[in-house]
Amino acid sequence: MIGVNMGENRQTGTREPGVTFACRCEEVRNEEIAAAVLAGSRSIDDVKRRTRAGMGACQGIFCMPTIAAIVAQATGTPIGRLAPMTARPPVRPIPIERLAEMDDGGRETGWR
Amino acid sequence: MSHPPTILIVGGGPAGLSAAAAAAEVGASVMLCEEQPTPGGQLIYRAQPVDTGSGGGAERPEILAKRLVEAALSAGAVLKPGVLVAGRYGDGEILLVGPGRTWTVTPDAVILATGSTDLPFPFPGATSPGVFSCRAVKILLNQWRVLPGRRFAIVGAGADAEDLAVDILLGGGEVVWSGIAPPPLFQTWGRDGVETLSIGPSHFEVDVIAIAVGRQADFALAAMSGAKLGFAPELGGWIPIADDRMQCPEQAIFVAGDAAGIGSVAVAMAEGRLTGLAAAASLGLTGAHVLDEAREAGGAELVWRGDVRRGLEPSHVQPFT
């Protein structure tokens, strides 16, 4: 196919234009992102809510540019007009026991 | 007894370390938190000499990292390696997660020098073993001394790709193809990972495909802090919009280095220094003339970055949690 990146998995013998992952952490494929836009998503956050792309371990660091490019192309919006994925704490997954350890005291001198 | 104003610096790469030294030198109480166990940022996995913009030639990255750490420490900054700045909450409270301790601080000013991540280049089989980001190959080669394959293809062009090619050659690998890859790009992979790559009429057997298509700012903490973001393709994509004092207006948040827009190590150091002084100036520790001097000494790339930022329209202001 002209103009399409393709690959062949020689172990399974599958030749595909197509299984391209936008989000590695949650294994969301490019087509699922496009399908979310067809179903009504107009923002990167909305795509995230529909597909889970961006909800995984990296919190969207890897997939956001790809999601943005697909949403921009599919909606005809310049990419710079899209709001990037909303960032919420914590920036990395943290085990609950680390939060349970939170201490109130022991401030460095002069620090609130 | 009154204490000096407090500045938290997030990120211990060239920008953060330069900011720490500059702010501490004028009397701020500086705490720098670096997620990795060793400070240095991207310098940790660079091997080729780095131009520091000072006109004195290039410095070996490990020597430069050590010099920047020592400058920060001798100015009086406290460095906390292995401590993650995990988030910022509505009233400016910041969550720190370190080895054996989790706590919060509310600094008078915050400098975000959080650096960047590599941009993706999705294609079928990009998740098979053997496909790496540029940064990942550098970490393997330069930090861990591991050669992940014999035959490398580098997708992408520019300084990062060129630097990587030299690292691969010096590490004993072979670069069989390097360049921009418009579709159709075709690769095959088997049980052990990547096997071949075809670009146009050319066909190669490869073990590793390195993706070096650029970097993007890590702006999550800036967004959480209420900074406006704008899209600047020449600086890697979305960046926090900062004024000439490297401050995100209306927030006590300053940004420097790759986190403020992708650039060189030299500009990260210059911008870090400017930002450290600017944060200190905002707290009354130094004056505007010092900032003007730092800006002039910062070089053409620093000035250009300011021009790009000034032209940005905000694409987004995030609502607070």
CSV table of C-alpha atoms in Angstrom, one decimal:
chain,number,residue,atom,x,y,z
A,1,MET,CA,0.0,0.0,0.0
A,2,ILE,CA,1.4,3.3,-1.0
A,3,GLY,CA,2.1,5.8,1.8
A,4,VAL,CA,1.2,3.5,4.7
A,5,ASN,CA,3.8,2.1,7.1
A,6,MET,CA,3.5,-1.7,7.2
A,7,GLY,CA,5.0,-4.5,9.2
A,8,GLU,CA,5.1,-8.2,9.2
A,9,ASN,CA,5.2,-10.3,12.4
A,10,ARG,CA,7.2,-13.3,11.2
A,11,GLN,CA,6.3,-15.3,14.2
A,12,THR,CA,2.6,-15.2,13.5
A,13,GLY,CA,2.8,-14.6,9.8
A,14,THR,CA,0.6,-11.6,10.2
A,15,ARG,CA,1.2,-8.9,7.7
A,16,GLU,CA,-0.4,-5.6,8.7
A,17,PRO,CA,-0.8,-2.1,7.7
A,18,GLY,CA,-2.3,-1.3,10.8
A,19,VAL,CA,-1.5,-2.6,14.2
A,20,THR,CA,0.1,0.5,15.4
A,21,PHE,CA,-0.1,1.4,19.0
A,22,ALA,CA,-0.6,5.0,19.9
A,23,CYS,CA,-0.6,4.1,23.6
A,24,ARG,CA,1.8,1.4,24.6
A,25,CYS,CA,1.0,1.3,28.3
A,26,GLU,CA,-2.7,0.6,27.7
A,27,GLU,CA,-2.3,-1.0,24.2
A,28,VAL,CA,-4.6,1.4,22.5
A,29,ARG,CA,-4.3,1.3,18.7
A,30,ASN,CA,-4.3,4.2,16.3
A,31,GLU,CA,-7.6,3.0,14.9
A,32,GLU,CA,-9.2,3.1,18.3
A,33,ILE,CA,-8.2,6.7,18.7
A,34,ALA,CA,-9.7,7.5,15.3
A,35,ALA,CA,-12.8,5.6,16.2
A,36,ALA,CA,-13.2,7.6,19.4
A,37,VAL,CA,-13.1,10.8,17.3
A,38,LEU,CA,-15.7,9.3,14.9
A,39,ALA,CA,-17.9,8.5,17.9
A,40,GLY,CA,-17.7,12.2,19.1
A,41,SER,CA,-14.5,12.9,20.9
A,42,ARG,CA,-13.2,16.3,20.1
A,43,SER,CA,-10.4,16.7,22.7
A,44,ILE,CA,-7.4,14.7,23.8
A,45,ASP,CA,-9.0,14.3,27.3
A,46,ASP,CA,-12.2,12.9,25.8
A,47,VAL,CA,-10.2,10.4,23.7
A,48,LYS,CA,-8.5,9.4,27.0
A,49,ARG,CA,-11.8,8.9,28.7
A,50,ARG,CA,-13.2,6.7,25.9
A,51,THR,CA,-10.1,4.6,25.2
A,52,ARG,CA,-7.9,4.7,28.4
A,53,ALA,CA,-5.1,6.0,26.3
A,54,GLY,CA,-3.0,8.1,28.6
A,55,MET,CA,-4.2,6.4,31.8
A,56,GLY,CA,-1.3,4.0,32.1
A,57,ALA,CA,2.1,3.9,33.7
A,58,CYS,CA,3.6,6.8,31.8
A,59,GLN,CA,0.4,9.0,32.2
A,60,GLY,CA,0.4,10.0,28.6
A,61,ILE,CA,4.0,11.1,28.1
A,62,PHE,CA,4.5,8.7,25.2
A,63,CYS,CA,1.1,8.7,23.5
A,64,MET,CA,-0.1,12.3,23.7
A,65,PRO,CA,1.6,13.6,20.6
A,66,THR,CA,0.2,10.7,18.6
A,67,ILE,CA,-3.3,11.2,20.0
A,68,ALA,CA,-3.0,14.9,19.3
A,69,ALA,CA,-2.0,14.3,15.7
A,70,ILE,CA,-4.9,11.9,15.1
A,71,VAL,CA,-7.5,14.2,16.7
A,72,ALA,CA,-6.1,17.2,14.8
A,73,GLN,CA,-6.2,15.4,11.5
A,74,ALA,CA,-9.6,13.8,12.1
A,75,THR,CA,-11.3,17.0,13.3
A,76,GLY,CA,-9.6,19.5,11.1
A,77,THR,CA,-8.3,21.4,14.1
A,78,PRO,CA,-4.7,22.8,14.0
A,79,ILE,CA,-2.8,20.8,16.5
A,80,GLY,CA,-1.7,23.9,18.5
A,81,ARG,CA,-5.4,24.7,19.2
A,82,LEU,CA,-5.9,21.5,21.0
A,83,ALA,CA,-5.6,21.4,24.8
A,84,PRO,CA,-3.0,18.9,25.9
A,85,MET,CA,-3.9,16.1,28.2
A,86,THR,CA,-4.9,17.4,31.6
A,87,ALA,CA,-2.2,16.6,34.1
A,88,ARG,CA,-3.1,15.5,37.6
A,89,PRO,CA,-0.9,14.5,40.5
A,90,PRO,CA,0.9,12.2,41.0
A,91,VAL,CA,3.1,12.5,37.9
A,92,ARG,CA,4.2,8.9,38.3
A,93,PRO,CA,2.3,5.9,39.7
A,94,ILE,CA,3.2,5.8,43.4
A,95,PRO,CA,2.5,2.8,45.7
A,96,ILE,CA,-0.2,3.7,48.3
A,97,GLU,CA,2.1,2.6,51.1
A,98,ARG,CA,4.4,5.5,50.1
A,99,LEU,CA,1.6,8.0,50.6
A,100,ALA,CA,0.6,6.3,53.8
A,101,GLU,CA,4.1,7.0,55.1
A,102,MET,CA,3.6,10.7,54.7
A,103,ASP,CA,5.0,12.6,57.6
A,104,ASP,CA,3.9,16.0,59.0
A,105,GLY,CA,7.0,17.0,60.8
A,106,GLY,CA,10.7,17.1,60.1
A,107,ARG,CA,10.8,20.2,57.9
A,108,GLU,CA,14.1,21.5,56.8
A,109,THR,CA,15.0,24.7,58.8
A,110,GLY,CA,13.1,27.6,57.4
A,111,TRP,CA,10.9,25.5,55.1
A,112,ARG,CA,7.1,25.4,55.4
B,1,MET,CA,14.9,34.3,63.6
B,2,SER,CA,13.8,34.9,60.0
B,3,HIS,CA,14.8,32.5,57.4
B,4,PRO,CA,15.7,33.3,53.8
B,5,PRO,CA,13.0,32.8,51.1
B,6,THR,CA,12.7,29.2,49.9
B,7,ILE,CA,13.0,28.1,46.3
B,8,LEU,CA,12.3,24.5,45.2
B,9,ILE,CA,14.0,23.4,42.0
B,10,VAL,CA,12.5,20.4,40.2
B,11,GLY,CA,15.1,18.6,38.2
B,12,GLY,CA,18.8,18.2,38.5
B,13,GLY,CA,20.0,18.5,34.9
B,14,PRO,CA,22.0,21.4,33.5
B,15,ALA,CA,19.2,23.9,33.9
B,16,GLY,CA,18.2,22.9,37.4
B,17,LEU,CA,21.7,22.8,38.7
B,18,SER,CA,22.6,26.2,37.1
B,19,ALA,CA,19.4,27.7,38.7
B,20,ALA,CA,20.3,26.2,42.1
B,21,ALA,CA,23.8,27.8,42.1
B,22,ALA,CA,22.5,31.2,40.9
B,23,ALA,CA,19.7,31.4,43.4
B,24,ALA,CA,21.7,30.1,46.3
B,25,GLU,CA,24.5,32.5,45.5
B,26,VAL,CA,22.2,35.5,46.1
B,27,GLY,CA,21.0,34.1,49.4
B,28,ALA,CA,17.9,32.0,48.7
B,29,SER,CA,17.3,28.7,50.6
B,30,VAL,CA,17.4,26.3,47.7
B,31,MET,CA,16.3,22.7,47.6
B,32,LEU,CA,16.8,20.8,44.4
B,33,CYS,CA,14.9,17.5,43.9
B,34,GLU,CA,16.1,15.1,41.2
B,35,GLU,CA,14.1,12.0,40.5
B,36,GLN,CA,17.1,9.9,39.4
B,37,PRO,CA,19.6,8.7,42.0
B,38,THR,CA,22.4,10.7,40.3
B,39,PRO,CA,22.0,14.3,39.2
B,40,GLY,CA,23.0,15.4,35.7
B,41,GLY,CA,19.9,14.9,33.6
B,42,GLN,CA,20.7,14.2,30.0
B,43,LEU,CA,24.4,14.5,30.7
B,44,ILE,CA,24.3,11.1,32.4
B,45,TYR,CA,23.9,9.4,29.1
B,46,ARG,CA,25.8,11.6,26.7
B,47,ALA,CA,29.2,10.5,25.7
B,48,GLN,CA,30.3,13.1,23.2
B,49,PRO,CA,31.7,16.4,24.4
B,50,VAL,CA,29.2,19.1,25.1
B,51,ASP,CA,29.4,22.8,23.9
B,52,THR,CA,28.7,24.8,27.0
B,53,GLY,CA,28.5,28.1,25.1
B,54,SER,CA,31.2,29.7,27.1
B,55,GLY,CA,33.6,29.9,24.1
B,56,GLY,CA,36.0,27.6,25.8
B,57,GLY,CA,35.4,24.6,23.7
B,58,ALA,CA,33.5,21.4,24.5
B,59,GLU,CA,33.4,19.7,27.9
B,60,ARG,CA,33.1,16.0,28.7
B,61,PRO,CA,29.6,15.5,30.0
B,62,GLU,CA,30.6,13.7,33.2
B,63,ILE,CA,33.0,16.5,34.0
B,64,LEU,CA,30.4,19.1,33.3
B,65,ALA,CA,27.8,17.4,35.5
B,66,LYS,CA,30.3,17.1,38.3
B,67,ARG,CA,31.2,20.8,37.9
B,68,LEU,CA,27.5,21.9,38.0
B,69,VAL,CA,26.8,19.8,41.1
B,70,GLU,CA,29.8,21.2,42.9
B,71,ALA,CA,28.8,24.8,42.0
B,72,ALA,CA,25.3,24.3,43.4
B,73,LEU,CA,26.6,22.7,46.6
B,74,SER,CA,29.3,25.3,47.3
B,75,ALA,CA,26.7,28.0,46.7
B,76,GLY,CA,24.7,26.5,49.5
B,77,ALA,CA,22.0,24.6,47.7
B,78,VAL,CA,20.7,21.4,49.2
B,79,LEU,CA,20.5,18.6,46.6
B,80,LYS,CA,18.1,15.7,47.1
B,81,PRO,CA,18.8,13.0,44.5
B,82,GLY,CA,16.2,10.2,44.3
B,83,VAL,CA,13.4,12.5,45.4
B,84,LEU,CA,10.4,12.7,43.0
B,85,VAL,CA,8.3,15.9,42.9
B,86,ALA,CA,5.0,14.1,42.5
B,87,GLY,CA,2.5,16.8,42.3
B,88,ARG,CA,1.4,20.3,43.1
B,89,TYR,CA,-1.8,21.0,44.9
B,90,GLY,CA,-4.2,24.0,44.9
B,91,ASP,CA,-2.6,26.1,47.6
B,92,GLY,CA,0.9,25.6,46.3
B,93,GLU,CA,1.7,22.6,48.4
B,94,ILE,CA,4.1,20.2,46.7
B,95,LEU,CA,4.3,16.5,47.3
B,96,LEU,CA,7.8,15.0,47.6
B,97,VAL,CA,8.4,11.2,47.5
B,98,GLY,CA,11.9,10.1,48.3
B,99,PRO,CA,13.6,6.9,49.5
B,100,GLY,CA,12.1,6.2,52.9
B,101,ARG,CA,10.3,9.5,53.2
B,102,THR,CA,7.1,11.1,51.8
B,103,TRP,CA,6.4,14.7,52.7
B,104,THR,CA,5.1,18.1,51.5
B,105,VAL,CA,6.6,21.5,51.2
B,106,THR,CA,5.2,24.9,50.3
B,107,PRO,CA,8.1,26.9,48.9
B,108,ASP,CA,8.0,30.6,48.2
B,109,ALA,CA,8.9,30.0,44.5
B,110,VAL,CA,9.3,26.9,42.3
B,111,ILE,CA,11.6,26.4,39.4
B,112,LEU,CA,10.5,23.7,37.0
B,113,ALA,CA,13.6,22.2,35.2
B,114,THR,CA,11.9,18.9,34.4
B,115,GLY,CA,13.5,18.4,31.1
B,116,SER,CA,12.0,16.4,28.2
B,117,THR,CA,11.0,13.1,26.8
B,118,ASP,CA,11.5,11.7,23.4
B,119,LEU,CA,8.8,12.0,20.8
B,120,PRO,CA,7.2,8.8,19.5
B,121,PHE,CA,7.1,7.5,15.9
B,122,PRO,CA,4.4,4.9,15.8
B,123,PHE,CA,4.5,2.2,13.1
B,124,PRO,CA,3.4,-1.5,13.0
B,125,GLY,CA,5.8,-3.5,15.1
B,126,ALA,CA,7.1,-0.5,17.0
B,127,THR,CA,6.5,-2.3,20.2
B,128,SER,CA,8.5,-5.3,19.2
B,129,PRO,CA,11.9,-5.9,20.9
B,130,GLY,CA,14.6,-3.9,19.2
B,131,VAL,CA,12.7,-0.6,18.7
B,132,PHE,CA,14.0,2.0,21.1
B,133,SER,CA,13.8,5.7,21.6
B,134,CYS,CA,17.1,7.6,20.9
B,135,ARG,CA,17.4,8.3,24.6
B,136,ALA,CA,17.0,4.6,25.5
B,137,VAL,CA,19.8,3.5,23.2
B,138,LYS,CA,22.0,6.2,24.7
B,139,ILE,CA,21.2,5.0,28.2
B,140,LEU,CA,22.1,1.5,27.3
B,141,LEU,CA,25.3,2.4,25.5
B,142,ASN,CA,26.6,5.3,27.6
B,143,GLN,CA,25.3,4.6,31.1
B,144,TRP,CA,25.1,0.8,31.2
B,145,ARG,CA,27.7,0.0,28.6
B,146,VAL,CA,25.4,-2.5,26.8
B,147,LEU,CA,25.4,-2.8,23.0
B,148,PRO,CA,21.8,-3.8,22.2
B,149,GLY,CA,22.5,-5.0,18.7
B,150,ARG,CA,25.0,-5.0,15.9
B,151,ARG,CA,23.1,-3.3,13.1
B,152,PHE,CA,21.3,-0.1,13.9
B,153,ALA,CA,18.8,2.0,11.9
B,154,ILE,CA,18.2,5.6,13.2
B,155,VAL,CA,14.9,7.1,12.2
B,156,GLY,CA,15.2,10.9,12.4
B,157,ALA,CA,17.7,13.6,11.7
B,158,GLY,CA,19.3,16.5,13.6
B,159,ALA,CA,21.7,16.8,16.5
B,160,ASP,CA,20.3,14.0,18.6
B,161,ALA,CA,20.4,11.5,15.7
B,162,GLU,CA,23.9,12.5,14.8
B,163,ASP,CA,25.1,12.2,18.3
B,164,LEU,CA,23.6,8.8,18.6
B,165,ALA,CA,25.3,7.6,15.4
B,166,VAL,CA,28.6,8.5,16.9
B,167,ASP,CA,27.8,6.8,20.1
B,168,ILE,CA,26.8,3.6,18.2
B,169,LEU,CA,30.0,3.6,16.1
B,170,LEU,CA,32.2,4.2,19.1
B,171,GLY,CA,30.3,1.4,21.0
B,172,GLY,CA,31.1,-1.1,18.3
B,173,GLY,CA,27.8,-1.1,16.4
B,174,GLU,CA,27.1,-0.3,12.7
B,175,VAL,CA,24.7,2.3,11.5
B,176,VAL,CA,23.1,0.7,8.4
B,177,TRP,CA,20.6,3.5,7.7
B,178,SER,CA,19.9,6.8,9.1
B,179,GLY,CA,17.5,9.5,8.0
B,180,ILE,CA,13.9,10.7,7.8
B,181,ALA,CA,11.4,7.9,7.0
B,182,PRO,CA,8.3,9.0,5.2
B,183,PRO,CA,5.9,6.2,4.6
B,184,PRO,CA,6.1,3.5,3.3
B,185,LEU,CA,8.3,2.2,6.0
B,186,PHE,CA,8.1,-1.6,6.3
B,187,GLN,CA,9.7,-3.7,9.0
B,188,THR,CA,9.6,-7.3,9.9
B,189,TRP,CA,10.0,-8.8,13.3
B,190,GLY,CA,10.3,-12.4,14.7
B,191,ARG,CA,10.5,-14.0,18.1
B,192,ASP,CA,13.7,-12.2,19.1
B,193,GLY,CA,12.7,-8.8,17.8
B,194,VAL,CA,13.3,-6.6,14.9
B,195,GLU,CA,14.8,-8.3,11.8
B,196,THR,CA,14.5,-6.1,8.7
B,197,LEU,CA,13.6,-2.6,7.7
B,198,SER,CA,12.7,-1.4,4.3
B,199,ILE,CA,12.5,2.3,3.4
B,200,GLY,CA,11.5,3.0,-0.1
B,201,PRO,CA,13.6,0.8,-2.4
B,202,SER,CA,16.2,0.1,0.3
B,203,HIS,CA,16.2,-3.0,2.4
B,204,PHE,CA,18.3,-3.7,5.5
B,205,GLU,CA,18.8,-6.3,8.1
B,206,VAL,CA,18.7,-4.6,11.4
B,207,ASP,CA,18.7,-5.5,15.1
B,208,VAL,CA,17.8,-2.1,16.5
B,209,ILE,CA,15.6,0.7,15.2
B,210,ALA,CA,16.3,3.9,17.1
B,211,ILE,CA,13.7,6.6,17.0
B,212,ALA,CA,15.3,10.0,17.1
B,213,VAL,CA,12.5,12.3,15.8
B,214,GLY,CA,12.8,14.9,18.5
B,215,ARG,CA,12.0,15.7,22.1
B,216,GLN,CA,9.1,17.4,23.9
B,217,ALA,CA,9.0,19.4,27.1
B,218,ASP,CA,7.8,17.7,30.3
B,219,PHE,CA,5.1,20.2,31.2
B,220,ALA,CA,2.9,18.2,33.6
B,221,LEU,CA,3.9,20.0,36.8
B,222,ALA,CA,3.6,23.4,35.0
B,223,ALA,CA,0.1,22.6,33.9
B,224,MET,CA,-0.8,21.4,37.4
B,225,SER,CA,0.4,24.7,38.7
B,226,GLY,CA,-1.9,26.7,36.5
B,227,ALA,CA,0.6,27.8,33.9
B,228,LYS,CA,-0.8,28.6,30.4
B,229,LEU,CA,0.6,26.3,27.7
B,230,GLY,CA,1.2,27.3,24.1
B,231,PHE,CA,2.2,25.1,21.1
B,232,ALA,CA,5.6,26.0,19.6
B,233,PRO,CA,6.7,23.4,17.0
B,234,GLU,CA,10.2,24.9,16.9
B,235,LEU,CA,10.6,24.2,20.7
B,236,GLY,CA,9.2,20.7,20.6
B,237,GLY,CA,5.4,21.2,21.0
B,238,TRP,CA,3.5,22.4,24.1
B,239,ILE,CA,5.5,24.5,26.5
B,240,PRO,CA,4.6,26.6,29.5
B,241,ILE,CA,4.2,30.3,28.4
B,242,ALA,CA,6.8,32.2,30.4
B,243,ASP,CA,7.7,35.9,30.3
B,244,ASP,CA,11.1,37.5,30.0
B,245,ARG,CA,11.8,36.6,33.6
B,246,MET,CA,11.1,32.9,32.8
B,247,GLN,CA,8.0,33.2,35.0
B,248,CYS,CA,4.6,31.8,34.2
B,249,PRO,CA,2.5,34.9,34.8
B,250,GLU,CA,0.3,35.0,37.9
B,251,GLN,CA,2.1,31.9,39.3
B,252,ALA,CA,5.2,31.7,41.5
B,253,ILE,CA,6.4,29.2,38.9
B,254,PHE,CA,9.5,29.6,36.8
B,255,VAL,CA,10.7,27.3,34.0
B,256,ALA,CA,14.1,26.6,32.4
B,257,GLY,CA,15.8,24.3,30.0
B,258,ASP,CA,14.1,21.6,27.9
B,259,ALA,CA,11.0,22.0,30.2
B,260,ALA,CA,10.7,25.6,28.8
B,261,GLY,CA,11.3,24.4,25.2
B,262,ILE,CA,13.8,22.0,23.6
B,263,GLY,CA,17.3,23.3,23.2
B,264,SER,CA,21.0,22.8,23.7
B,265,VAL,CA,22.8,22.1,27.0
B,266,ALA,CA,24.4,25.6,26.7
B,267,VAL,CA,21.0,27.3,26.6
B,268,ALA,CA,19.7,25.1,29.4
B,269,MET,CA,22.6,26.3,31.6
B,270,ALA,CA,22.1,30.0,30.6
B,271,GLU,CA,18.4,29.8,31.1
B,272,GLY,CA,18.8,28.0,34.4
B,273,ARG,CA,21.1,30.8,35.6
B,274,LEU,CA,18.6,33.5,34.5
B,275,THR,CA,15.7,31.6,36.1
B,276,GLY,CA,17.5,31.1,39.4
B,277,LEU,CA,18.2,34.8,39.6
B,278,ALA,CA,14.7,35.7,38.5
B,279,ALA,CA,13.1,33.6,41.1
B,280,ALA,CA,15.4,35.1,43.7
B,281,ALA,CA,14.6,38.6,42.4
B,282,SER,CA,10.9,37.9,42.7
B,283,LEU,CA,11.6,37.3,46.4
B,284,GLY,CA,13.5,40.5,46.9
B,285,LEU,CA,17.0,38.9,46.9
B,286,THR,CA,18.5,40.7,43.8
B,287,GLY,CA,17.6,43.3,41.3
B,288,ALA,CA,16.5,43.6,37.7
B,289,HIS,CA,19.9,44.7,36.4
B,290,VAL,CA,21.3,41.4,37.4
B,291,LEU,CA,18.6,39.7,35.2
B,292,ASP,CA,19.5,41.9,32.3
B,293,GLU,CA,23.1,41.0,32.6
B,294,ALA,CA,22.3,37.3,32.7
B,295,ARG,CA,20.0,37.6,29.7
B,296,GLU,CA,22.7,39.3,27.6
B,297,ALA,CA,25.3,36.8,28.7
B,298,GLY,CA,22.9,34.0,27.7
B,299,GLY,CA,23.5,34.2,24.0
B,300,ALA,CA,21.5,34.2,20.8
B,301,GLU,CA,19.6,30.9,21.4
B,302,LEU,CA,18.3,32.3,24.7
B,303,VAL,CA,17.1,35.5,23.0
B,304,TRP,CA,15.4,33.5,20.2
B,305,ARG,CA,13.6,31.3,22.7
B,306,GLY,CA,12.2,34.4,24.4
B,307,ASP,CA,11.0,35.7,21.0
B,308,VAL,CA,9.2,32.4,20.3
B,309,ARG,CA,7.5,32.4,23.7
B,310,ARG,CA,6.3,36.0,23.3
B,311,GLY,CA,4.5,35.0,20.1
B,312,LEU,CA,2.6,32.1,21.6
B,313,GLU,CA,-1.2,32.0,22.0
B,314,PRO,CA,-2.3,30.0,25.0
B,315,SER,CA,-3.9,26.7,23.9
B,316,HIS,CA,-4.9,25.8,27.4
B,317,VAL,CA,-5.1,26.8,31.0
B,318,GLN,CA,-5.8,23.8,33.2
B,319,PRO,CA,-8.4,24.0,35.9
B,320,PHE,CA,-7.0,23.3,39.3
B,321,THR,CA,-7.7,20.0,41.0
